[in-house]
Amino acid sequence: MTASSHRTAPDHTHPDDVPVQTALAALADPVRLVLVRELAGSADWSRSCGSFDVPVGKAALSHHFSVLRGAGLVEQRDEGPKRVNRLRRAEFDARFPGLLDLVLRDD
Amino acid sequence: MTASSHRTAPDHTHPDDVPVQTALAALADPVRLVLVRELAGSADWSRSCGSFDVPVGKAALSHHFSVLRGAGLVEQRDEGPKRVNRLRRAEFDARFPGLLDLVLRDD
């Protein structure tokens, strides 16, 4: 067993179990919008939590990822010392058609 | 000039001038979701601010309507002592296609 910077594996919520209000609240935040937009432009599992250019500390970043997991937007897994991410694009689109498109388009 | 319960006419923001984050934040609130859903089921200008069944006081309700106006979701006008409302459905749909549909569908 290798040492990890995370004690327990992250909890996830499937988009099918997410109320629309939770999804909207998760996306209505400037830091989380950056995370989602950067993930949308990156290959699955290619981005560790520390690789995002957002102006928040570690604890706040961890909270933001927790909100994104709870809204069915992000899946995470631990790879050795790193926690890596993917955007749950297909599942989230199936649950909330068009919502990610609105968030990801340039405006 | 008739007396009105509102001192000045309300300010409005057109949906075209609303950032997506502002639109999402306006809709990510349980009280405002009720207001939007009830307005969607009512004829334009048929609902006064006091006609909604939401568990908040007058000042809070006034704030919620201000947020909805600022997100391009609601238009208001004063009719004598009453302030009446309409959902800006067409304009908001043109700016954020599908977003209101997600919020208004049963889930």
mmCIF file of C-alpha atoms in Angstrom:
data_model
loop_
_atom_site.group_PDB
_atom_site.id
_atom_site.type_symbol
_atom_site.label_atom_id
_atom_site.label_comp_id
_atom_site.label_asym_id
_atom_site.label_seq_id
_atom_site.Cartn_x
_atom_site.Cartn_y
_atom_site.Cartn_z
ATOM 1 C CA MET A 1 0.000 0.000 0.000
ATOM 2 C CA THR A 2 1.500 3.307 -1.036
ATOM 3 C CA ALA A 3 1.131 6.446 0.999
ATOM 4 C CA SER A 4 -1.446 8.858 -0.363
ATOM 5 C CA SER A 5 -2.137 12.504 0.334
ATOM 6 C CA HIS A 6 -5.833 11.544 0.593
ATOM 7 C CA ARG A 7 -6.945 9.293 3.453
ATOM 8 C CA THR A 8 -10.135 7.910 1.927
ATOM 9 C CA ALA A 9 -11.361 7.418 -1.599
ATOM 10 C CA PRO A 10 -13.668 10.242 -2.719
ATOM 11 C CA ASP A 11 -17.463 9.856 -2.552
ATOM 12 C CA HIS A 12 -19.353 10.378 -5.792
ATOM 13 C CA THR A 13 -22.921 11.200 -6.715
ATOM 14 C CA HIS A 14 -24.247 10.038 -10.065
ATOM 15 C CA PRO A 15 -25.816 12.863 -12.119
ATOM 16 C CA ASP A 16 -29.096 10.898 -12.193
ATOM 17 C CA ASP A 17 -29.376 11.474 -8.433
ATOM 18 C CA VAL A 18 -28.663 15.216 -8.571
ATOM 19 C CA PRO A 19 -31.494 17.784 -8.209
ATOM 20 C CA VAL A 20 -31.378 20.602 -10.741
ATOM 21 C CA GLN A 21 -30.858 23.140 -7.957
ATOM 22 C CA THR A 22 -27.697 21.319 -6.837
ATOM 23 C CA ALA A 23 -26.374 21.240 -10.390
ATOM 24 C CA LEU A 24 -27.028 24.961 -10.883
ATOM 25 C CA ALA A 25 -25.438 25.893 -7.553
ATOM 26 C CA ALA A 26 -22.342 23.824 -8.357
ATOM 27 C CA LEU A 27 -21.880 25.694 -11.623
ATOM 28 C CA ALA A 28 -22.730 29.158 -10.269
ATOM 29 C CA ASP A 29 -19.266 29.777 -8.877
ATOM 30 C CA PRO A 30 -16.312 31.366 -10.660
ATOM 31 C CA VAL A 31 -13.685 28.933 -9.348
ATOM 32 C CA ARG A 32 -15.769 25.870 -10.171
ATOM 33 C CA LEU A 33 -16.519 27.268 -13.629
ATOM 34 C CA VAL A 34 -12.769 27.440 -14.277
ATOM 35 C CA LEU A 35 -12.301 23.860 -13.061
ATOM 36 C CA VAL A 36 -15.135 22.558 -15.250
ATOM 37 C CA ARG A 37 -13.990 24.506 -18.303
ATOM 38 C CA GLU A 38 -10.372 23.355 -17.930
ATOM 39 C CA LEU A 39 -11.492 19.751 -17.431
ATOM 40 C CA ALA A 40 -13.644 19.989 -20.559
ATOM 41 C CA GLY A 41 -10.517 20.869 -22.518
ATOM 42 C CA SER A 42 -8.385 18.085 -21.024
ATOM 43 C CA ALA A 43 -8.256 14.336 -21.565
ATOM 44 C CA ASP A 44 -9.960 12.195 -18.896
ATOM 45 C CA TRP A 45 -7.710 11.498 -15.909
ATOM 46 C CA SER A 46 -4.981 13.772 -17.233
ATOM 47 C CA ARG A 47 -5.449 16.521 -14.629
ATOM 48 C CA SER A 48 -4.447 16.300 -10.988
ATOM 49 C CA CYS A 49 -6.186 18.574 -8.497
ATOM 50 C CA GLY A 50 -3.058 20.685 -8.167
ATOM 51 C CA SER A 51 -2.820 21.370 -11.901
ATOM 52 C CA PHE A 52 -5.545 24.018 -12.102
ATOM 53 C CA ASP A 53 -4.802 27.713 -12.208
ATOM 54 C CA VAL A 54 -7.281 28.984 -9.615
ATOM 55 C CA PRO A 55 -6.620 31.564 -6.893
ATOM 56 C CA VAL A 56 -7.628 29.445 -3.886
ATOM 57 C CA GLY A 57 -5.811 27.455 -1.216
ATOM 58 C CA LYS A 58 -5.750 23.697 -0.835
ATOM 59 C CA ALA A 59 -8.669 23.447 1.600
ATOM 60 C CA ALA A 60 -10.914 25.636 -0.556
ATOM 61 C CA LEU A 61 -9.924 23.705 -3.679
ATOM 62 C CA SER A 62 -10.779 20.441 -1.945
ATOM 63 C CA HIS A 63 -14.198 21.875 -1.047
ATOM 64 C CA HIS A 64 -14.821 22.955 -4.644
ATOM 65 C CA PHE A 65 -14.006 19.460 -5.924
ATOM 66 C CA SER A 66 -16.307 17.982 -3.294
ATOM 67 C CA VAL A 67 -19.152 20.193 -4.557
ATOM 68 C CA LEU A 68 -18.425 19.146 -8.156
ATOM 69 C CA ARG A 69 -18.457 15.449 -7.195
ATOM 70 C CA GLY A 70 -21.712 15.946 -5.294
ATOM 71 C CA ALA A 71 -23.299 17.529 -8.358
ATOM 72 C CA GLY A 72 -22.306 14.625 -10.592
ATOM 73 C CA LEU A 73 -19.916 16.803 -12.569
ATOM 74 C CA VAL A 74 -16.542 15.330 -11.723
ATOM 75 C CA GLU A 75 -15.170 11.858 -11.068
ATOM 76 C CA GLN A 76 -11.921 11.464 -9.159
ATOM 77 C CA ARG A 77 -9.527 8.633 -8.392
ATOM 78 C CA ASP A 78 -6.243 8.372 -6.581
ATOM 79 C CA GLU A 79 -3.150 7.437 -8.544
ATOM 80 C CA GLY A 80 -0.323 7.094 -6.040
ATOM 81 C CA PRO A 81 0.101 10.491 -4.423
ATOM 82 C CA LYS A 82 -2.100 12.270 -6.955
ATOM 83 C CA ARG A 83 -5.850 12.595 -7.213
ATOM 84 C CA VAL A 84 -6.820 12.798 -10.871
ATOM 85 C CA ASN A 85 -10.055 13.973 -12.458
ATOM 86 C CA ARG A 86 -12.412 13.596 -15.338
ATOM 87 C CA LEU A 87 -15.502 15.597 -16.311
ATOM 88 C CA ARG A 88 -18.599 13.346 -16.344
ATOM 89 C CA ARG A 89 -19.657 14.906 -19.606
ATOM 90 C CA ALA A 90 -21.833 12.166 -21.076
ATOM 91 C CA GLU A 91 -23.681 11.258 -17.869
ATOM 92 C CA PHE A 92 -24.223 14.897 -16.897
ATOM 93 C CA ASP A 93 -25.427 15.777 -20.417
ATOM 94 C CA ALA A 94 -27.904 12.902 -20.284
ATOM 95 C CA ARG A 95 -29.338 14.189 -17.001
ATOM 96 C CA PHE A 96 -29.251 17.942 -17.799
ATOM 97 C CA PRO A 97 -29.246 18.315 -21.591
ATOM 98 C CA GLY A 98 -27.595 21.516 -22.758
ATOM 99 C CA LEU A 99 -26.501 22.783 -19.350
ATOM 100 C CA LEU A 100 -22.794 22.070 -19.765
ATOM 101 C CA ASP A 101 -22.919 23.471 -23.285
ATOM 102 C CA LEU A 102 -24.202 26.779 -21.888
ATOM 103 C CA VAL A 103 -21.415 26.853 -19.332
ATOM 104 C CA LEU A 104 -18.673 25.876 -21.759
ATOM 105 C CA ARG A 105 -19.548 28.193 -24.599
ATOM 106 C CA ASP A 106 -17.664 31.431 -24.820
ATOM 107 C CA ASP A 107 -19.631 34.342 -23.411
ATOM 108 C CA MET B 1 -50.109 60.582 -9.043
ATOM 109 C CA THR B 2 -51.280 57.587 -7.049
ATOM 110 C CA ALA B 3 -49.474 56.379 -3.979
ATOM 111 C CA SER B 4 -47.421 53.259 -4.538
ATOM 112 C CA SER B 5 -45.830 50.800 -2.160
ATOM 113 C CA HIS B 6 -42.687 51.103 -4.302
ATOM 114 C CA ARG B 7 -40.793 54.382 -4.387
ATOM 115 C CA THR B 8 -38.995 53.960 -7.708
ATOM 116 C CA ALA B 9 -39.646 51.923 -10.818
ATOM 117 C CA PRO B 10 -37.658 48.694 -10.817
ATOM 118 C CA ASP B 11 -34.355 48.390 -12.699
ATOM 119 C CA HIS B 12 -34.117 45.632 -15.264
ATOM 120 C CA THR B 13 -31.299 43.797 -16.961
ATOM 121 C CA HIS B 14 -31.895 42.324 -20.404
ATOM 122 C CA PRO B 15 -30.980 38.620 -20.642
ATOM 123 C CA ASP B 16 -28.505 39.474 -23.433
ATOM 124 C CA ASP B 17 -26.447 41.361 -20.852
ATOM 125 C CA VAL B 18 -26.451 38.578 -18.259
ATOM 126 C CA PRO B 19 -23.362 36.370 -17.715
ATOM 127 C CA VAL B 20 -24.127 32.652 -17.463
ATOM 128 C CA GLN B 21 -22.845 32.587 -13.887
ATOM 129 C CA THR B 22 -25.408 35.220 -12.873
ATOM 130 C CA ALA B 23 -28.206 33.270 -14.541
ATOM 131 C CA LEU B 24 -27.202 30.034 -12.797
ATOM 132 C CA ALA B 25 -26.888 31.710 -9.392
ATOM 133 C CA ALA B 26 -30.318 33.329 -9.782
ATOM 134 C CA LEU B 27 -31.894 29.934 -10.434
ATOM 135 C CA ALA B 28 -29.905 28.010 -7.796
ATOM 136 C CA ASP B 29 -32.166 29.048 -4.944
ATOM 137 C CA PRO B 30 -35.285 27.246 -3.700
ATOM 138 C CA VAL B 31 -37.392 30.379 -3.208
ATOM 139 C CA ARG B 32 -36.501 31.811 -6.600
ATOM 140 C CA LEU B 33 -37.187 28.442 -8.239
ATOM 141 C CA VAL B 34 -40.712 28.578 -6.808
ATOM 142 C CA LEU B 35 -41.208 32.132 -8.083
ATOM 143 C CA VAL B 36 -39.972 31.227 -11.578
ATOM 144 C CA ARG B 37 -42.027 28.035 -11.738
ATOM 145 C CA GLU B 38 -45.201 29.784 -10.567
ATOM 146 C CA LEU B 39 -44.646 32.619 -13.032
ATOM 147 C CA ALA B 40 -44.170 30.095 -15.827
ATOM 148 C CA GLY B 41 -47.636 28.759 -15.069
ATOM 149 C CA SER B 42 -49.297 32.174 -14.907
ATOM 150 C CA ALA B 43 -50.325 34.683 -17.547
ATOM 151 C CA ASP B 44 -47.991 37.682 -18.010
ATOM 152 C CA TRP B 45 -48.698 40.491 -15.543
ATOM 153 C CA SER B 46 -51.278 38.423 -13.678
ATOM 154 C CA ARG B 47 -49.189 37.911 -10.540
ATOM 155 C CA SER B 48 -48.415 40.544 -7.941
ATOM 156 C CA CYS B 49 -45.353 40.088 -5.739
ATOM 157 C CA GLY B 50 -47.526 39.245 -2.767
ATOM 158 C CA SER B 51 -49.341 36.432 -4.562
ATOM 159 C CA PHE B 52 -46.596 33.810 -4.281
ATOM 160 C CA ASP B 53 -46.644 31.084 -1.681
ATOM 161 C CA VAL B 54 -43.068 31.326 -0.395
ATOM 162 C CA PRO B 55 -41.934 31.213 3.237
ATOM 163 C CA VAL B 56 -40.051 34.520 3.319
ATOM 164 C CA GLY B 57 -40.730 38.034 4.575
ATOM 165 C CA LYS B 58 -41.286 41.127 2.472
ATOM 166 C CA ALA B 59 -37.669 42.313 2.498
ATOM 167 C CA ALA B 60 -36.330 38.897 1.500
ATOM 168 C CA LEU B 61 -38.957 38.575 -1.219
ATOM 169 C CA SER B 62 -38.007 41.989 -2.572
ATOM 170 C CA HIS B 63 -34.368 40.867 -2.689
ATOM 171 C CA HIS B 64 -35.286 37.669 -4.555
ATOM 172 C CA PHE B 65 -37.216 39.647 -7.175
ATOM 173 C CA SER B 66 -34.274 42.004 -7.519
ATOM 174 C CA VAL B 67 -31.984 39.036 -8.229
ATOM 175 C CA LEU B 68 -34.455 37.692 -10.795
ATOM 176 C CA ARG B 69 -34.647 41.089 -12.535
ATOM 177 C CA GLY B 70 -30.851 41.319 -12.542
ATOM 178 C CA ALA B 71 -30.601 37.918 -14.202
ATOM 179 C CA GLY B 72 -33.014 38.885 -16.953
ATOM 180 C CA LEU B 73 -35.615 36.417 -15.714
ATOM 181 C CA VAL B 74 -38.421 38.660 -14.562
ATOM 182 C CA GLU B 75 -39.927 41.947 -15.708
ATOM 183 C CA GLN B 76 -41.946 44.023 -13.262
ATOM 184 C CA ARG B 77 -44.165 47.048 -13.481
ATOM 185 C CA ASP B 78 -46.223 48.980 -11.012
ATOM 186 C CA GLU B 79 -49.988 48.995 -11.389
ATOM 187 C CA GLY B 80 -51.335 51.341 -8.738
ATOM 188 C CA PRO B 81 -50.365 49.869 -5.392
ATOM 189 C CA LYS B 82 -49.304 46.541 -6.875
ATOM 190 C CA ARG B 83 -46.111 45.456 -8.554
ATOM 191 C CA VAL B 84 -46.922 42.838 -11.154
ATOM 192 C CA ASN B 85 -44.636 40.377 -12.897
ATOM 193 C CA ARG B 86 -43.965 38.431 -16.021
ATOM 194 C CA LEU B 87 -41.383 35.758 -16.793
ATOM 195 C CA ARG B 88 -39.116 36.892 -19.661
ATOM 196 C CA ARG B 89 -39.406 33.471 -21.200
ATOM 197 C CA ALA B 90 -38.684 34.217 -24.841
ATOM 198 C CA GLU B 91 -35.771 36.591 -24.257
ATOM 199 C CA PHE B 92 -34.200 34.358 -21.620
ATOM 200 C CA ASP B 93 -34.606 31.267 -23.812
ATOM 201 C CA ALA B 94 -32.910 33.072 -26.687
ATOM 202 C CA ARG B 95 -29.921 33.918 -24.487
ATOM 203 C CA PHE B 96 -29.701 30.590 -22.579
ATOM 204 C CA PRO B 97 -31.376 27.920 -24.715
ATOM 205 C CA GLY B 98 -32.779 25.071 -22.668
ATOM 206 C CA LEU B 99 -31.942 26.455 -19.241
ATOM 207 C CA LEU B 100 -35.481 27.385 -18.242
ATOM 208 C CA ASP B 101 -36.744 24.077 -19.611
ATOM 209 C CA LEU B 102 -34.403 22.230 -17.246
ATOM 210 C CA VAL B 103 -35.640 24.280 -14.313
ATOM 211 C CA LEU B 104 -39.307 23.971 -15.200
ATOM 212 C CA ARG B 105 -39.441 20.273 -15.914
ATOM 213 C CA ASP B 106 -40.579 18.010 -13.155
ATOM 214 C CA ASP B 107 -37.686 16.375 -11.336
#
